[in-house]
Amino acid sequence: MLYIITKLVTEGDKKAFSILGAVDDKKKAAAIAAEAYKNYNKAASFQNVEMITEWLATRLSHSFRLDKDHRLQLAITELDGETLPEDKQLVFSAAAEEEELMRRVSQALFEGKHTAERGQTTTSCPIE
């Protein structure tokens, strides 16, 4: 089995996709990806990096958002042969991320409007 380690860095409108490497050991692949995480998040503690390494070894992906404009996505893709099954071919989907962001913005706007509408009730001691 071969493991390909990839990363996608999003900074504002810029996106950079990189292949970090390919190894034949899942734990080694997780360690390589965790090193990319450590380099991206300089404030990460040793325990945090260890937890991310374990997460990558089991889930084979991790997404970290530094703030609303900076995001790191790591993925480990398993290859056993020359062609991946169709459900494993997609590594990152920027469209899915944008749809989720728009859904959350829409929800926040709706909830804000709903709160503002409820907030216009007459108080018990109106100030005139």
Backbone as numpy.savetxt, mean C-alpha at the origin, in Angstrom:
# Nx Ny Nz CAx CAy CAz Cx Cy Cz
11.20 -23.13 -7.13 10.35 -21.95 -7.13 11.24 -20.72 -7.13
10.87 -19.75 -7.93 11.60 -18.50 -8.01 10.70 -17.38 -7.50
11.26 -16.46 -6.73 10.52 -15.33 -6.16 11.08 -14.04 -6.72
10.22 -13.25 -7.38 10.62 -11.97 -7.95 10.10 -10.87 -7.03
11.00 -9.97 -6.62 10.67 -8.90 -5.69 10.54 -7.60 -6.49
9.38 -6.93 -6.33 9.14 -5.67 -7.04 8.69 -4.60 -6.07
8.89 -3.34 -6.49 8.39 -2.24 -5.67 7.83 -1.17 -6.59
6.82 -0.49 -6.06 6.21 0.64 -6.75 6.22 1.81 -5.78
6.86 2.90 -6.16 6.92 4.09 -5.32 6.07 5.16 -6.01
5.11 5.68 -5.26 4.25 6.74 -5.77 4.54 8.01 -4.97
4.92 9.05 -5.67 5.19 10.34 -5.04 4.43 11.40 -5.83
3.27 11.80 -5.31 2.41 12.73 -6.04 1.90 12.06 -7.30
2.16 12.67 -8.45 1.74 12.10 -9.73 2.78 11.17 -10.34
3.95 11.08 -9.73 5.04 10.26 -10.27 4.94 8.84 -9.71
5.17 7.87 -10.57 5.19 6.48 -10.16 6.46 5.83 -10.71
7.17 5.11 -9.85 8.39 4.42 -10.28 8.26 2.95 -9.91
8.32 2.09 -10.91 8.22 0.65 -10.71 9.61 0.05 -10.88
10.02 -0.79 -9.92 11.35 -1.39 -9.96 11.29 -2.88 -9.66
12.17 -3.62 -10.29 12.37 -5.02 -9.94 13.61 -5.05 -9.06
13.43 -5.47 -7.81 14.55 -5.47 -6.86 15.43 -6.69 -7.01
14.87 -7.80 -7.46 15.68 -9.00 -7.60 14.84 -10.24 -7.76
15.51 -11.35 -7.88 14.88 -12.66 -7.99 15.73 -13.66 -7.21
15.10 -14.41 -6.32 15.81 -15.40 -5.51 14.99 -16.68 -5.44
15.61 -17.76 -4.96 14.90 -19.03 -4.88 14.45 -19.37 -3.46
14.52 -18.40 -2.54 14.10 -18.62 -1.16 13.13 -17.52 -0.74
11.96 -17.90 -0.24 10.93 -16.94 0.13 11.38 -16.00 1.25
12.08 -16.54 2.24 12.54 -15.70 3.36 13.58 -14.68 2.91
14.42 -15.09 1.98 15.42 -14.17 1.44 14.73 -13.07 0.62
13.69 -13.44 -0.12 12.91 -12.46 -0.88 12.26 -11.46 0.07
11.71 -11.95 1.16 11.07 -11.07 2.16 12.10 -10.13 2.78
13.30 -10.63 3.02 14.36 -9.79 3.59 14.78 -8.69 2.62
14.85 -9.00 1.33 15.20 -7.99 0.32 14.12 -6.92 0.26
12.86 -7.33 0.26 11.75 -6.38 0.22 11.72 -5.53 1.49
11.97 -6.15 2.64 11.98 -5.42 3.91 13.11 -4.40 3.94
14.22 -4.71 3.31 15.32 -3.75 3.22 14.90 -2.52 2.42
14.12 -2.73 1.36 13.59 -1.60 0.58 12.64 -0.77 1.44
11.85 -1.44 2.26 10.96 -0.73 3.19 11.77 0.10 4.19
12.81 -0.50 4.73 13.67 0.19 5.71 14.33 1.42 5.10
14.76 1.31 3.85 15.38 2.44 3.17 14.36 3.54 2.87
13.11 3.16 2.64 12.06 4.14 2.34 11.55 4.82 3.60
11.35 4.03 4.66 10.85 4.56 5.93 12.00 4.62 6.93
12.72 5.70 6.91 13.91 5.84 7.76 13.58 5.80 9.25
12.32 6.09 9.61 11.92 6.10 11.02 11.50 4.72 11.53
11.57 3.71 10.69 11.13 2.36 11.08 12.04 1.77 12.14
11.43 1.20 13.17 12.21 0.55 14.23 12.62 -0.86 13.79
13.52 -1.44 14.54 13.96 -2.81 14.26 12.78 -3.77 14.32
11.93 -3.62 15.34 10.76 -4.48 15.49 9.79 -4.31 14.33
9.64 -3.07 13.87 8.75 -2.80 12.74 9.26 -3.50 11.48
10.57 -3.42 11.23 11.15 -4.07 10.06 11.01 -5.59 10.16
11.20 -6.14 11.36 11.02 -7.58 11.55 9.57 -8.00 11.28
8.63 -7.20 11.74 7.22 -7.49 11.52 6.88 -7.43 10.03
7.41 -6.43 9.32 7.18 -6.30 7.88 7.80 -7.48 7.14
8.98 -7.92 7.57 9.63 -9.07 6.94 8.75 -10.31 7.08
8.21 -10.53 8.27 7.32 -11.68 8.50 6.06 -11.57 7.66
5.50 -10.37 7.59 4.29 -10.13 6.80 4.56 -10.44 5.33
5.69 -9.97 4.81 6.05 -10.22 3.42 6.25 -11.70 3.14
6.83 -12.42 4.10 7.06 -13.86 3.91 5.74 -14.63 3.85
4.71 -14.13 4.56 3.44 -14.87 4.56 2.45 -14.33 3.51
2.31 -13.02 3.41 1.32 -12.42 2.50 1.88 -12.08 1.12
3.18 -11.99 1.00 3.89 -11.70 -0.25 3.65 -10.30 -0.79
3.07 -9.42 0.02 2.93 -8.02 -0.41 2.77 -7.14 0.81
3.11 -5.86 0.62 2.95 -4.89 1.70 2.82 -3.51 1.07
1.96 -2.69 1.64 1.77 -1.33 1.18 1.96 -0.40 2.36
2.77 0.63 2.16 3.06 1.58 3.23 2.86 2.99 2.70
2.06 3.77 3.39 1.81 5.16 3.00 2.49 6.08 4.00
3.50 6.80 3.52 4.23 7.75 4.35 3.34 8.95 4.67
2.64 9.43 3.66 1.63 10.48 3.81 0.72 10.38 2.59
-0.16 11.35 2.38 -1.14 11.20 1.30 -0.51 11.21 -0.10
0.70 11.73 -0.24 1.34 11.80 -1.55 2.48 10.81 -1.74
2.88 10.09 -0.70 4.02 9.18 -0.79 3.61 7.78 -0.35
3.83 6.81 -1.23 3.44 5.44 -0.94 4.45 4.46 -1.50
4.70 3.41 -0.75 5.58 2.32 -1.17 4.76 1.04 -1.20
4.79 0.34 -2.32 4.13 -0.95 -2.43 5.19 -1.99 -2.80
5.24 -3.05 -2.01 6.18 -4.14 -2.25 5.40 -5.40 -2.59
5.94 -6.19 -3.51 5.28 -7.45 -3.87 6.34 -8.50 -4.16
6.02 -9.73 -3.77 6.86 -10.88 -4.09 5.99 -11.82 -4.92
6.44 -12.09 -6.13 5.68 -12.93 -7.05 6.37 -14.29 -7.16
5.60 -15.35 -6.93 6.14 -16.71 -7.03 6.05 -17.19 -8.47
7.14 -17.74 -8.98 7.16 -18.31 -10.32 7.52 -19.78 -10.23
6.67 -20.58 -10.81 6.95 -22.02 -10.88 6.66 -22.46 -12.30
7.56 -22.15 -13.19 7.34 -22.39 -14.60 7.50 -21.08 -15.36
7.11 -21.06 -16.61 7.35 -19.87 -17.42 6.18 -18.90 -17.45
4.95 -19.38 -17.30 3.80 -18.50 -17.41 3.00 -18.53 -16.12
2.69 -17.34 -15.62 1.87 -17.22 -14.42 0.40 -17.41 -14.76
-0.39 -17.96 -13.84 -1.83 -18.00 -14.07 -2.37 -16.57 -14.13
-3.47 -16.36 -14.81 -4.00 -15.01 -15.03 -4.27 -14.25 -13.73
-4.75 -14.95 -12.70 -5.05 -14.26 -11.43 -3.81 -13.80 -10.69
-2.62 -14.26 -11.08 -1.36 -13.87 -10.43 -0.54 -12.91 -11.28
-1.00 -12.57 -12.49 -0.20 -11.75 -13.40 -0.16 -10.29 -12.99
-1.22 -9.77 -12.38 -1.25 -8.37 -11.98 -0.44 -8.19 -10.71
0.56 -7.32 -10.75 1.39 -7.06 -9.59 0.83 -5.89 -8.80
0.59 -4.76 -9.46 0.03 -3.57 -8.83 -1.10 -3.04 -9.70
-2.09 -2.48 -9.08 -3.18 -1.87 -9.82 -3.40 -0.45 -9.32
-2.89 0.52 -10.06 -3.06 1.91 -9.68 -4.52 2.31 -9.80
-5.24 1.75 -10.75 -6.65 2.10 -10.92 -7.44 1.70 -9.68
-7.17 0.54 -9.13 -7.88 0.10 -7.93 -7.59 1.03 -6.77
-6.36 1.50 -6.64 -6.01 2.42 -5.57 -6.74 3.75 -5.75
-6.81 4.24 -6.99 -7.50 5.50 -7.25 -8.99 5.38 -7.00
-9.58 4.23 -7.37 -11.00 4.01 -7.11 -11.28 4.00 -5.61
-10.43 3.36 -4.84 -10.60 3.31 -3.39 -10.47 4.71 -2.79
-9.51 5.49 -3.27 -9.35 6.86 -2.80 -10.59 7.69 -3.11
-11.11 7.57 -4.33 -12.30 8.33 -4.71 -13.51 7.89 -3.89
-13.63 6.62 -3.59 -14.73 6.13 -2.76 -14.65 6.75 -1.37
-13.45 6.79 -0.81 -13.28 7.36 0.54 -13.53 8.87 0.54
-13.07 9.57 -0.49 -13.31 11.01 -0.58 -14.80 11.27 -0.69
-15.47 10.50 -1.53 -16.91 10.62 -1.71 -17.64 10.39 -0.39
-17.24 9.35 0.31 -17.86 9.02 1.59 -17.62 10.14 2.60
-16.41 10.68 2.64 -16.10 11.77 3.58 -16.91 13.01 3.25
-17.04 13.32 1.96 -17.84 14.48 1.57 -19.30 14.30 1.95
-19.83 13.11 1.71 -21.22 12.83 2.06 -21.42 12.95 3.57
-20.52 12.35 4.33 -20.66 12.40 5.79 -20.52 13.83 6.30
-19.63 14.62 5.71 -19.47 16.02 6.10 -20.71 16.82 5.80
-21.30 16.60 4.61 -22.52 17.32 4.23 -23.66 16.91 5.15
-23.76 15.63 5.42 -24.83 15.11 6.28 -24.70 15.72 7.69
-23.50 15.80 8.20 -23.27 16.40 9.52 -23.61 17.88 9.50
-23.23 18.57 8.42 -23.53 19.99 8.31 -25.03 20.22 8.25
-25.75 19.36 7.53 -27.20 19.51 7.45 -27.85 19.28 8.80
-27.37 18.29 9.54 -27.92 18.02 10.87 -27.56 19.14 11.84
-26.46 19.81 11.60 -25.97 20.84 12.50 -26.80 22.13 12.42
-27.73 22.25 11.49 -28.48 23.48 11.34 -29.80 23.47 12.11
-29.91 22.62 13.09 -31.10 22.61 13.93 -31.02 23.76 14.91
-32.17 24.22 15.35 -32.22 25.34 16.29 -31.74 24.87 17.65
-30.86 25.66 18.24 -30.36 25.33 19.57 -31.36 25.81 20.62
-31.23 25.35 21.83 -32.18 25.71 22.88 -32.03 27.16 23.31
-30.86 27.75 23.13 -30.62 29.15 23.50 -30.03 29.88 22.31
-30.85 30.23 21.33 -30.29 30.87 20.13 -29.70 32.25 20.47
-28.58 32.53 19.85 -27.93 33.83 20.04 -28.38 34.74 18.91
-28.91 35.90 19.28 -29.40 36.82 18.23 -28.64 38.11 18.25
